[in-house]
XYZ file of C-alpha atoms in Angstrom:
759
model
C -29.730 29.067 21.245
C -26.417 30.638 22.575
C -24.715 33.245 20.403
C -21.463 32.551 18.908
C -20.523 36.116 18.404
C -16.784 36.805 19.414
C -16.260 39.487 21.938
C -14.275 42.014 20.310
C -10.759 42.780 21.567
C -7.934 44.659 19.832
C -6.560 42.722 16.963
C -3.005 41.952 16.759
C -1.042 42.757 13.613
C -0.247 39.324 12.937
C -3.840 38.375 13.051
C -4.881 41.105 10.978
C -2.562 40.022 8.476
C -3.371 36.311 8.519
C -6.942 37.079 7.895
C -6.388 39.412 4.952
C -3.797 37.067 3.423
C -6.795 34.305 3.408
C -8.864 36.900 1.827
C -6.384 37.641 -0.980
C -5.854 33.942 -1.600
C -9.314 33.104 -1.920
C -9.782 36.394 -4.278
C -6.792 35.493 -6.046
C -8.085 32.017 -6.799
C -11.522 33.450 -7.936
C -9.815 35.605 -10.508
C -7.835 32.872 -11.719
C -11.137 30.565 -12.267
C -12.841 33.756 -13.752
C -10.472 33.513 -16.694
C -11.533 30.012 -17.472
C -15.109 31.135 -18.110
C -14.358 31.893 -21.963
C -12.578 28.593 -22.825
C -15.205 26.595 -20.899
C -18.199 28.526 -22.206
C -16.857 27.784 -25.764
C -17.022 24.050 -24.959
C -13.294 23.402 -23.951
C -12.523 21.021 -21.050
C -9.076 21.920 -19.441
C -7.150 19.228 -17.948
C -3.818 18.774 -16.084
C -2.184 15.370 -15.070
C 0.972 13.946 -13.583
C 1.870 10.540 -12.330
C 1.425 9.959 -8.810
C 1.364 6.133 -8.217
C 1.835 4.976 -11.854
C 2.221 1.325 -10.876
C -1.356 1.449 -9.485
C -2.663 3.415 -12.158
C -3.177 6.469 -9.960
C -2.492 10.149 -11.274
C -2.623 13.704 -9.712
C -5.182 14.822 -12.500
C -7.409 17.802 -12.376
C -10.138 18.755 -14.836
C -12.129 22.030 -15.486
C -15.438 21.796 -17.230
C -18.790 23.324 -16.678
C -19.670 21.635 -13.493
C -16.406 21.813 -11.624
C -15.975 25.288 -12.899
C -19.254 26.154 -11.269
C -18.082 24.821 -8.145
C -14.717 26.536 -8.311
C -16.159 30.001 -8.885
C -18.869 29.487 -5.800
C -15.980 28.077 -3.373
C -13.548 30.898 -4.088
C -16.012 33.824 -4.713
C -18.147 32.869 -1.537
C -15.089 31.871 0.486
C -13.416 35.242 -0.347
C -16.599 37.324 1.129
C -16.847 34.873 4.161
C -13.183 35.414 4.919
C -13.770 39.094 4.633
C -16.793 38.863 6.929
C -14.802 36.744 9.433
C -11.858 39.351 9.613
C -14.412 41.502 11.659
C -16.790 38.920 12.856
C -13.830 37.101 14.839
C -11.820 40.093 15.511
C -9.953 39.823 18.603
C -10.716 36.300 19.013
C -7.589 34.380 20.792
C -7.713 31.812 17.954
C -8.203 34.283 15.073
C -5.169 33.067 12.892
C -5.875 29.432 13.545
C -9.452 29.777 12.163
C -8.276 31.315 8.981
C -5.658 28.638 8.482
C -8.643 26.031 9.045
C -11.065 27.723 6.615
C -8.173 28.250 4.221
C -7.253 24.484 4.266
C -11.034 23.605 3.860
C -11.305 25.768 0.754
C -8.422 24.253 -0.971
C -9.649 20.860 0.074
C -12.880 21.586 -1.468
C -11.320 22.975 -4.614
C -9.257 19.671 -5.073
C -12.293 17.719 -4.564
C -14.298 19.326 -7.407
C -11.238 19.619 -9.775
C -9.823 16.112 -9.214
C -10.057 13.896 -12.407
C -8.934 10.789 -10.625
C -11.104 8.798 -8.360
C -8.154 8.164 -5.689
C -7.232 11.808 -5.871
C -11.065 12.942 -5.199
C -10.950 10.508 -2.267
C -8.013 12.022 -0.702
C -9.482 15.684 -0.934
C -12.788 14.108 0.026
C -11.539 12.865 3.340
C -9.412 16.211 3.762
C -12.745 18.317 3.661
C -14.025 15.923 6.577
C -10.989 16.542 8.667
C -10.868 20.299 8.195
C -14.597 20.628 8.489
C -14.332 18.654 11.857
C -11.831 21.299 12.926
C -13.949 24.313 11.979
C -17.331 22.843 13.567
C -15.198 22.112 16.492
C -13.547 25.289 16.614
C -15.080 26.593 19.883
C -13.340 23.441 21.549
C -14.159 24.374 24.961
C -18.010 23.756 24.244
C -19.026 20.169 24.571
C -21.768 20.705 22.184
C -19.305 21.859 19.599
C -17.046 18.933 20.146
C -20.017 16.451 20.066
C -21.138 18.057 16.847
C -17.807 17.924 15.189
C -17.067 14.354 16.101
C -20.600 13.248 14.943
C -20.152 15.090 11.438
C -16.737 13.449 11.414
C -17.783 10.092 12.029
C -20.955 9.912 9.840
C -19.166 11.496 6.767
C -16.186 9.389 7.713
C -17.953 6.078 7.467
C -19.526 7.282 4.321
C -15.943 8.075 2.774
C -14.938 4.561 3.598
C -17.821 3.117 1.697
C -17.234 5.559 -1.190
C -13.398 4.471 -1.145
C -14.634 0.736 -1.529
C -17.114 1.894 -4.346
C -14.003 3.693 -6.267
C -11.914 0.435 -6.040
C -14.586 -1.476 -7.426
C -15.546 1.126 -10.256
C -11.838 1.380 -10.999
C -11.580 -2.377 -11.444
C -14.620 -2.473 -13.468
C -13.783 0.282 -15.679
C -9.907 -0.355 -16.043
C -8.934 2.928 -14.890
C -9.572 5.540 -12.229
C -9.588 8.521 -14.524
C -13.108 10.024 -14.281
C -12.734 11.579 -17.774
C -12.326 8.002 -19.143
C -14.740 6.329 -16.881
C -17.482 8.730 -17.713
C -17.417 7.334 -21.477
C -18.217 3.914 -20.312
C -21.587 4.275 -18.676
C -23.167 1.422 -20.875
C -20.472 -0.949 -19.959
C -20.550 -0.253 -16.134
C -24.330 -0.375 -16.007
C -24.349 -3.775 -17.534
C -21.264 -4.960 -15.244
C -21.894 -7.355 -12.402
C -20.538 -4.834 -9.833
C -22.766 -2.160 -10.984
C -25.159 -2.615 -7.929
C -22.463 -2.678 -5.218
C -20.661 0.204 -6.838
C -23.810 2.043 -7.112
C -24.937 1.473 -3.277
C -21.422 2.261 -2.189
C -21.185 5.710 -3.997
C -24.638 6.673 -2.856
C -23.591 6.053 0.649
C -20.820 8.236 0.476
C -22.588 10.832 -1.101
C -25.910 10.520 0.937
C -23.801 10.940 4.161
C -21.935 13.953 2.886
C -24.826 15.686 1.601
C -27.013 14.720 4.670
C -29.910 12.946 2.960
C -32.141 10.943 4.981
C -31.399 8.874 7.284
C -28.089 10.614 7.488
C -29.434 14.137 7.874
C -29.022 14.777 11.657
C -25.337 15.732 11.535
C -26.069 18.684 9.351
C -28.261 20.936 11.920
C -25.815 19.764 14.786
C -23.108 21.564 12.568
C -24.523 24.858 13.537
C -22.325 24.676 16.562
C -19.680 26.088 14.288
C -19.259 30.007 14.092
C -21.714 31.597 11.573
C -19.097 32.419 9.034
C -18.367 28.666 8.762
C -21.898 27.893 8.870
C -22.297 30.291 5.853
C -19.562 28.442 3.994
C -20.118 24.844 4.791
C -24.144 25.106 3.918
C -23.882 27.380 0.757
C -21.049 26.309 -1.416
C -18.746 23.711 -0.109
C -19.093 20.602 2.339
C -22.760 19.541 2.035
C -22.509 20.139 -1.590
C -19.817 17.801 -2.060
C -22.163 14.834 -2.018
C -24.359 16.545 -4.705
C -21.214 17.313 -6.755
C -20.329 13.421 -6.413
C -23.582 12.585 -7.986
C -23.449 15.113 -10.624
C -19.851 13.788 -11.514
C -20.939 10.200 -11.720
C -24.118 10.724 -13.335
C -23.178 9.887 -16.846
C -21.814 6.491 -15.444
C -24.156 5.245 -12.945
C -27.563 7.090 -14.022
C -30.213 5.814 -16.561
C -31.365 3.045 -14.462
C -34.109 2.180 -12.331
C -32.434 1.596 -9.199
C -30.458 5.194 -9.864
C -33.900 6.951 -10.483
C -35.991 5.767 -7.725
C -33.284 5.786 -4.965
C -32.403 9.390 -5.613
C -36.134 10.390 -6.170
C -37.467 8.812 -2.794
C -34.377 10.112 -0.831
C -34.516 13.643 -2.301
C -38.080 14.242 -2.064
C -38.348 12.576 1.416
C -35.409 14.951 2.466
C -36.801 18.044 0.905
C -40.214 18.006 2.384
C -39.232 16.530 5.904
C -36.611 19.292 5.977
C -39.172 22.240 4.860
C -41.398 21.273 7.891
C -38.416 20.822 10.233
C -37.365 24.273 9.336
C -40.645 26.054 10.228
C -40.457 24.193 13.334
C -37.370 26.065 14.482
C -36.830 29.483 16.291
C -33.180 29.931 16.015
C -32.329 31.758 12.993
C -29.095 29.508 12.096
C -31.328 26.191 12.796
C -33.981 27.435 10.492
C -31.334 28.095 7.576
C -29.807 24.627 8.347
C -32.925 22.925 7.493
C -33.492 24.823 4.364
C -30.227 23.814 3.349
C -31.433 20.036 3.753
C -34.273 21.101 1.618
C -32.179 22.265 -1.030
C -29.968 19.256 -0.997
C -32.853 17.041 -1.362
C -34.202 19.074 -4.113
C -30.811 18.887 -5.851
C -30.658 15.066 -5.202
C -34.418 14.763 -6.513
C -33.434 16.379 -10.141
C -30.160 14.557 -10.521
C -32.398 11.261 -10.407
C -33.805 12.143 -13.828
C -31.864 12.561 -17.252
C -33.889 15.056 -19.014
C -32.634 18.323 -19.941
C -35.090 20.532 -17.879
C -34.286 18.568 -14.655
C -30.331 18.762 -15.009
C -31.012 22.511 -16.026
C -33.047 22.895 -12.907
C -30.330 21.266 -10.819
C -27.435 23.428 -12.192
C -29.437 26.527 -11.959
C -30.759 26.028 -8.298
C -27.066 25.085 -7.255
C -26.173 28.676 -7.968
C -29.407 30.147 -6.733
C -29.270 28.304 -3.359
C -25.500 29.131 -3.082
C -26.163 32.817 -3.511
C -29.072 33.392 -1.295
C -28.078 30.952 1.544
C -24.648 32.294 2.247
C -26.472 35.893 2.206
C -28.850 34.869 4.622
C -26.426 32.984 7.012
C -24.209 35.997 6.827
C -26.974 38.159 7.852
C -27.985 35.867 10.770
C -24.499 36.526 11.980
C -24.835 40.301 11.623
C -28.105 39.908 13.563
C -26.326 37.829 16.364
C -23.296 40.130 16.290
C -25.109 43.305 16.673
C -27.948 42.389 19.051
C -26.742 39.508 20.976
C -29.347 36.882 19.865
C -30.633 34.652 17.065
C -33.891 33.812 18.530
C -36.859 34.991 16.350
C -39.208 35.436 19.195
C -36.681 38.040 20.628
C -36.348 40.036 17.332
C -38.251 42.821 15.706
C -38.254 46.296 14.388
C -34.544 45.843 13.316
C -35.314 47.702 9.878
C -34.920 51.267 11.667
C -31.533 50.460 13.095
C -30.001 48.177 10.353
C -31.283 49.406 6.895
C -28.586 47.940 4.822
C -28.762 44.489 6.645
C -32.852 44.787 5.975
C -32.489 45.548 2.289
C -30.027 42.699 1.935
C -32.144 40.242 3.757
C -35.186 41.212 1.636
C -33.370 40.594 -1.571
C -32.126 37.280 -0.313
C -35.306 36.014 0.878
C -37.264 37.039 -2.195
C -34.665 34.973 -4.182
C -35.128 32.191 -1.797
C -39.054 32.424 -1.987
C -38.934 32.743 -5.906
C -40.416 35.843 -6.622
C -39.808 37.748 -9.841
C -37.410 39.083 -11.080
C -34.901 37.179 -9.059
C -32.827 34.339 -10.029
C -34.698 32.280 -7.568
C -37.891 32.725 -9.737
C -36.258 31.228 -12.752
C -34.739 28.585 -10.804
C -38.332 27.698 -9.356
C -39.890 27.601 -13.050
C -37.074 25.357 -13.988
C -37.646 23.181 -10.994
C -41.371 22.806 -11.805
C -40.447 22.263 -15.658
C -37.928 19.713 -14.805
C -40.374 17.751 -12.331
C -43.047 17.694 -15.129
C -40.437 16.448 -17.598
C -39.706 13.361 -15.337
C -41.594 10.727 -17.141
C -41.510 7.985 -14.613
C -43.429 9.854 -12.037
C -44.124 13.536 -12.573
C -46.943 13.747 -10.216
C -44.897 12.784 -7.351
C -41.725 14.907 -8.192
C -43.987 18.049 -8.849
C -45.847 17.737 -5.758
C -42.942 17.280 -3.412
C -41.219 20.391 -5.089
C -44.509 22.531 -4.689
C -44.896 21.531 -1.040
C -41.201 22.055 -0.365
C -41.288 25.627 -2.100
C -44.479 26.726 -0.352
C -42.802 25.958 3.035
C -39.478 27.621 2.051
C -41.664 30.806 1.054
C -42.908 30.711 4.620
C -39.422 30.126 5.908
C -38.196 33.126 4.100
C -40.786 35.245 5.519
C -39.790 34.094 9.204
C -36.187 34.788 8.557
C -36.233 38.204 6.632
C -39.650 39.697 7.736
C -40.306 39.144 11.127
C -36.882 40.188 12.702
C -36.842 43.556 10.786
C -40.793 44.537 10.437
C -42.703 43.279 13.281
C -43.112 45.373 16.447
C -39.763 46.289 18.153
C -38.519 43.759 20.643
C -35.916 44.168 23.460
C -32.645 42.353 22.555
C -29.553 41.748 24.729
C -27.582 44.614 22.823
C -28.757 47.694 21.272
C -29.015 47.137 17.656
C -27.041 49.083 15.058
C -25.760 48.566 11.481
C -22.818 46.229 11.026
C -19.556 47.374 9.680
C -18.824 47.394 5.840
C -16.764 44.039 6.288
C -19.569 42.251 7.177
C -22.122 43.821 5.088
C -20.084 43.724 1.983
C -20.782 39.587 1.446
C -24.611 39.558 2.058
C -25.230 42.813 -0.106
C -22.947 41.485 -2.949
C -24.596 37.956 -3.018
C -28.106 39.325 -2.676
C -27.693 41.686 -5.319
C -26.302 38.975 -7.610
C -29.528 37.171 -7.155
C -31.404 40.092 -8.542
C -28.930 40.906 -11.317
C -28.703 37.561 -12.626
C -32.624 37.197 -12.641
C -32.731 40.200 -14.826
C -29.714 39.085 -16.914
C -29.384 35.247 -16.998
C -27.525 34.932 -19.801
C -24.289 35.947 -17.552
C -24.554 32.359 -16.210
C -26.491 30.367 -18.717
C -23.714 30.180 -21.574
C -20.552 30.039 -19.384
C -21.703 27.843 -16.485
C -25.114 26.283 -16.654
C -25.060 24.873 -20.222
C -21.562 23.444 -19.925
C -22.344 22.001 -16.487
C -25.562 20.394 -18.096
C -23.228 18.782 -20.786
C -20.738 17.908 -17.829
C -23.461 16.004 -16.166
C -24.798 14.101 -18.751
C -23.147 12.081 -21.608
C -26.555 12.275 -23.566
C -27.086 14.932 -25.934
C -29.376 16.787 -23.883
C -30.814 20.286 -24.878
C -30.244 22.608 -21.781
C -33.330 24.495 -21.025
C -33.155 28.116 -21.718
C -32.896 30.621 -18.833
C -35.573 33.253 -18.920
C -37.564 35.578 -16.838
C -40.626 35.291 -18.763
C -41.743 31.840 -20.481
C -45.354 32.794 -20.979
C -48.431 31.519 -19.186
C -47.694 27.667 -18.698
C -48.043 25.255 -16.266
C -44.983 25.959 -14.209
C -46.209 29.581 -13.949
C -49.373 28.360 -12.403
C -47.658 26.265 -10.035
C -45.456 29.100 -8.866
C -48.827 31.013 -8.422
C -50.022 28.103 -6.164
C -46.723 28.205 -4.532
C -47.034 31.984 -3.395
C -50.514 31.562 -2.278
C -49.700 28.559 -0.303
C -46.519 30.095 1.076
C -48.464 33.153 2.087
C -51.110 30.889 3.947
C -48.383 28.820 5.744
C -46.783 32.036 6.806
C -49.826 33.319 8.461
C -50.546 30.309 10.295
C -46.840 29.308 10.697
C -46.704 29.863 14.706
C -49.739 27.502 15.296
C -47.914 24.971 12.733
C -44.766 25.299 14.696
C -46.357 24.589 18.260
C -48.024 21.401 16.405
C -44.556 20.246 14.952
C -42.770 20.898 18.165
C -45.422 18.870 20.040
C -45.446 16.023 17.412
C -41.759 16.179 17.435
C -41.428 15.235 21.030
C -43.453 12.119 20.434
C -41.561 11.090 17.362
C -38.245 8.978 17.290
C -35.339 11.240 17.327
C -32.494 10.552 14.940
C -29.918 12.537 17.029
C -30.904 10.659 20.251
C -30.631 7.314 18.255
C -27.069 8.405 17.290
C -26.353 8.958 21.002
C -27.725 5.443 21.652
C -25.594 4.050 19.007
C -22.444 5.430 20.233
C -23.162 4.515 23.801
C -23.674 0.746 22.420
C -20.219 1.038 20.628
C -18.654 2.240 23.897
C -20.299 -0.828 25.646
C -19.255 -3.091 23.095
C -15.713 -1.562 23.374
C -15.483 -2.113 27.008
C -16.890 -5.704 26.828
C -14.200 -6.377 24.320
C -11.512 -5.035 26.425
C -12.580 -6.914 29.512
C -12.479 -9.980 27.470
C -9.209 -9.391 25.441
C -7.324 -7.201 27.807
C -7.967 -9.225 30.885
C -4.344 -9.017 32.086
C -4.046 -12.841 31.938
C -1.119 -13.894 29.659
C -2.774 -17.221 28.739
C -5.742 -15.631 27.566
C -3.850 -13.192 25.323
C -1.935 -16.401 23.754
C -5.333 -18.014 23.220
C -6.619 -14.958 21.336
C -3.755 -14.654 19.209
C -3.643 -18.105 18.078
C -7.330 -18.343 17.766
C -7.493 -15.298 15.621
C -4.785 -16.985 13.369
C -6.563 -20.155 13.088
C -9.906 -18.449 12.296
C -8.238 -16.112 9.717
C -5.627 -18.326 8.056
C -7.507 -21.694 8.278
C -10.772 -20.248 7.271
C -8.959 -18.529 4.263
C -7.550 -21.768 3.217
C -10.804 -23.774 3.266
C -12.811 -20.700 1.855
C -10.517 -20.242 -1.042
C -9.753 -23.920 -1.538
C -6.145 -23.129 -1.782
C -4.975 -26.437 0.082
C -4.539 -29.124 -2.459
C -4.602 -32.059 -0.026
C -1.906 -34.092 1.852
C 1.116 -34.814 -0.638
C 2.445 -38.154 -0.978
C 5.799 -38.156 1.437
C 8.677 -40.069 -0.235
C 9.676 -41.995 2.977
C 12.177 -44.179 1.243
C 14.156 -41.064 0.306
C 14.853 -40.282 3.923
C 18.182 -41.008 5.647
C 19.180 -41.889 9.237
C 20.144 -38.454 10.014
C 16.733 -37.138 8.726
C 14.833 -39.602 11.163
C 17.511 -38.594 13.970
C 16.346 -34.890 13.585
C 12.547 -35.898 13.467
C 13.148 -37.574 16.770
C 14.832 -34.798 18.408
C 12.282 -32.281 17.353
C 9.337 -34.562 18.616
C 11.305 -35.331 21.800
C 11.771 -31.630 22.630
C 8.237 -30.719 21.817
C 7.026 -33.972 24.042
C 9.262 -32.694 26.978
C 7.783 -29.374 26.840
C 4.205 -30.629 26.665
C 4.334 -32.867 29.713
C 6.778 -31.206 32.087
C 5.934 -29.130 35.223
C 9.366 -27.478 35.210
C 9.832 -24.058 33.155
C 13.769 -24.953 32.836
C 12.760 -28.284 31.464
C 10.248 -26.708 29.005
C 12.445 -24.266 27.794
C 15.177 -26.772 27.368
C 12.739 -28.893 25.265
C 11.723 -25.823 22.939
C 15.747 -25.203 22.433
C 16.057 -28.848 21.444
C 13.176 -28.021 18.745
C 15.005 -24.945 17.681
C 18.410 -26.973 17.509
C 16.465 -29.703 15.230
C 15.422 -26.735 12.960
C 18.954 -25.745 12.783
C 20.119 -29.091 11.770
C 17.447 -29.003 9.115
C 19.337 -25.911 7.878
C 22.498 -27.522 7.920
C 21.398 -30.616 5.905
C 19.975 -28.564 3.296
C 23.007 -26.230 2.852
C 22.060 -23.119 4.633
C 24.810 -23.032 7.363
C 24.667 -19.227 8.001
C 20.888 -19.563 8.754
C 21.675 -22.468 11.054
C 24.284 -20.397 13.123
C 21.739 -17.538 13.520
C 19.148 -20.136 14.768
C 21.648 -21.739 17.221
C 22.704 -18.236 18.596
C 19.112 -17.358 19.095
C 18.022 -20.521 20.657
C 20.999 -20.425 23.020
C 20.434 -16.834 24.026
C 16.579 -17.658 24.610
C 17.428 -20.539 26.946
C 19.999 -18.499 28.690
C 17.722 -15.386 29.263
C 14.745 -17.591 30.230
C 16.774 -19.364 32.707
C 17.631 -16.325 34.436
C 14.095 -14.959 34.287
C 12.658 -18.342 35.453
C 14.716 -18.151 38.651
C 12.521 -15.372 39.792
C 9.182 -17.009 38.760
C 7.242 -19.050 41.325
C 7.146 -22.866 40.870
C 4.481 -24.518 38.317
C 2.330 -26.713 40.466
C 0.479 -29.730 38.510
C -2.911 -28.143 39.811
C -1.976 -25.023 38.075
C -0.844 -26.439 34.831
C -2.469 -29.712 33.910
C -6.044 -28.259 33.616
C -5.328 -26.226 30.650
C -3.063 -28.683 28.944
C -5.718 -30.408 26.893
C -6.811 -26.979 25.439
C -3.304 -26.082 24.877
C -2.380 -29.294 23.105
C -5.298 -28.716 20.926
C -4.762 -25.070 19.834
C -0.924 -26.268 19.360
C -1.722 -29.050 17.120
C -4.520 -27.114 15.317
C -1.997 -24.322 14.518
C 0.705 -26.914 13.540
C -1.600 -28.456 11.276
C -2.770 -25.112 9.479
C 1.246 -23.957 9.258
C 1.811 -27.335 7.670
C -1.088 -26.963 5.142
C 0.317 -23.432 4.296
C 3.967 -24.854 3.759
C 2.640 -27.670 1.643
C 0.371 -25.531 -0.420
C 3.245 -22.801 -1.036
C 5.835 -25.509 -2.016
C 3.234 -27.456 -4.112
C 2.759 -24.662 -6.598
C 5.427 -22.981 -9.057
C 7.908 -20.676 -7.349
C 8.053 -17.193 -8.512
C 11.706 -16.571 -8.958
C 11.598 -12.989 -10.106
C 12.723 -11.535 -6.588
C 15.356 -14.597 -6.060
C 16.719 -13.732 -9.606
C 17.209 -9.988 -8.891
C 19.011 -10.693 -5.690
C 21.385 -13.470 -7.262
C 22.543 -10.963 -10.157
C 22.602 -7.781 -7.676
C 23.948 -9.008 -4.442
C 27.673 -8.855 -6.037
C 27.249 -6.245 -8.798
C 25.363 -3.787 -6.614
C 26.168 -4.483 -2.851
C 29.279 -6.437 -3.294
C 28.428 -9.396 -1.087
C 28.478 -13.136 -2.044
C 26.242 -14.262 0.820
C 22.791 -13.379 -0.570
C 21.088 -13.474 2.835
C 23.454 -11.216 4.384
C 23.392 -8.865 1.706
C 19.574 -8.707 1.720
C 19.603 -8.167 5.332
C 22.298 -5.523 5.692
C 21.815 -3.547 2.211
C 18.638 -4.158 0.515
C 16.529 -4.222 3.654
C 18.991 -2.525 5.992
C 15.992 -0.320 7.365
C 13.972 -3.115 8.170
C 16.865 -4.960 9.814
C 17.543 -1.853 11.754
C 13.891 -1.542 12.831
C 14.102 -5.362 13.835
C 17.352 -4.717 15.866
C 15.646 -1.847 17.527
C 12.621 -3.889 18.495
C 14.844 -6.660 19.902
C 16.649 -3.945 21.856
C 13.396 -2.540 23.312
C 12.274 -5.805 24.288
C 15.306 -6.505 26.147
C 15.093 -3.361 27.830
C 11.620 -3.920 28.882
C 12.474 -7.583 30.103
C 15.233 -6.174 32.060
C 13.223 -3.683 33.506
C 10.566 -6.073 34.562
C 13.031 -8.525 36.283
C 14.705 -5.580 38.013
C 11.236 -4.492 39.183
C 10.379 -7.888 40.322
C 13.382 -8.235 42.444
C 12.892 -4.976 43.842
C 9.122 -5.995 44.779
C 10.401 -9.105 46.445
C 12.456 -7.488 48.991
């Protein structure tokens, strides 16, 4: 795969400043969240709220507990190291400052997502992460692959976001609030609610698309089109973990049901095992790491299915473990690419003698990934096995999936961290050499943390893991203890089997890779299926355009009125709103009423049967005059005057325009008259039904009473209609006048163009 390393050029002072400013912002935020470790570790939950849309029950509220604090520290801490790395990796890039703007906005969006305590606030930041990740994945906008991958990620996660929004609205309606801190206490009521299943399905669609669970997994490996620092950030602590965060946050409300348990178990196990095999199939370092991210996301989903202390503790611990080693390994892949000019495993070898610090960092990160003691990855692996065995519904299935995925991950760790550095030296496009300190700082710190926290797990157990477990579950779960040595037990035996199986898989991984690649050529491709789906959408859009945008005015009118008929008429029938035909008091009608009715009928009849456009518009004018007379009869002379002026103006303008139009011939007009009459009659009946339904019910006079009382006291006008138009709805009126003016200019341009064309 093509290298994404930047070609270095002298950096401008403004570019350097933008990069270091982003580093300072991320580091400052990390330091601020670090201050919350003490209170959160002591059991406190920090919350801040301010009204946003109080009429809809929406507030701008944020919450810091063990779960959100863990994510916030990972987002800002890893973010600071990635940004520091990027100041050198992208030095001299023509869009250097733009990159840091996108990355900083993305970090802010992720922070808002994980800290939000209001469903709608969470959704706003959820969508912002999709937009900013689109900008980052498509950063190399001159590349067709980057543009395609960015659009694919945006469409998949955006579609999931729409489903999530629907689920949030249903959940807010069922709970009577949008505040997550209140909803989490209503788990029993929500699970018994009639909307529980739709809410669960919609939430899981949102979570699965964001965290790339099967069958929505295909967009994540394609996101490797982004620069390597972006890949490191998205895959370790941010974008793809947003779905995992959502499942963890909503766990107290939607978990503890069979449908939750089995959906997450099957999806998580399938994704973890499938991704592990796919990782072993790849030869590009970034693609290898992308599929290992899928494995991790599947594993986290798998453990969030359960509601036992060991499983939730395993999820919280592995969340931290994965973030540390995955960010380190992605940054190391970027270093290799930057300093050798390639990421292809088959072209790499013997780098240890040229890049000793990078080699050491890669070894530490890979050993944690493989789950060797004394690394934090070993503790996480032990907890995963203990959590799998504690799942009462199907411990064998869960443990088997975790065992196979872990063994494959060990083999992949060897491919990533052993082969490029320790096998025989290979010729590379560039002479290998050690990376500068700004690029080494992140991998070294993150890899060293994996070793340090393995030896001293209490550093994260009390302030992060235990509060995180309590935040994920309302039940009084006892978090599992994080310790390096738990004695000889079944999880330790499974760890031994994992190491043996992983080593065996590594020894035969090249033959296994060849087999997987051969099998993959025959298997259906989700990515190609996506292309086919998009092509079908385009074909459907082209067909729709041909049908609806035909250039024939009559067809446009048919489409508009048919849509109105189906939408409005269908709603009246579906809801049963139409109460039937009312009794008409014909005896109360006077001669003037009948005269107006006769005028309107006569005008409509002339319009229907005439072949003259002038006569047709005159007939419509007669109908308008009849409506104006109705206004006069029932005491609205100002509205009647407006109606008369409009009708007169329309007749005059149309008459001028009609002089430039060809004559209507009977053979041109009559074939469509029956259809025209049918549509007109049906629409008339629908409008009549709406008016009857509205006038038949009680009138809500709240607005009428307000305008009656406020028109003189606040707007100093006695004509309520005029006051509404000129004062209370002045902007609306101005907009309507602007529309009329634009339409008039357009009509004049058309007439003028027609005149010149006829010369």
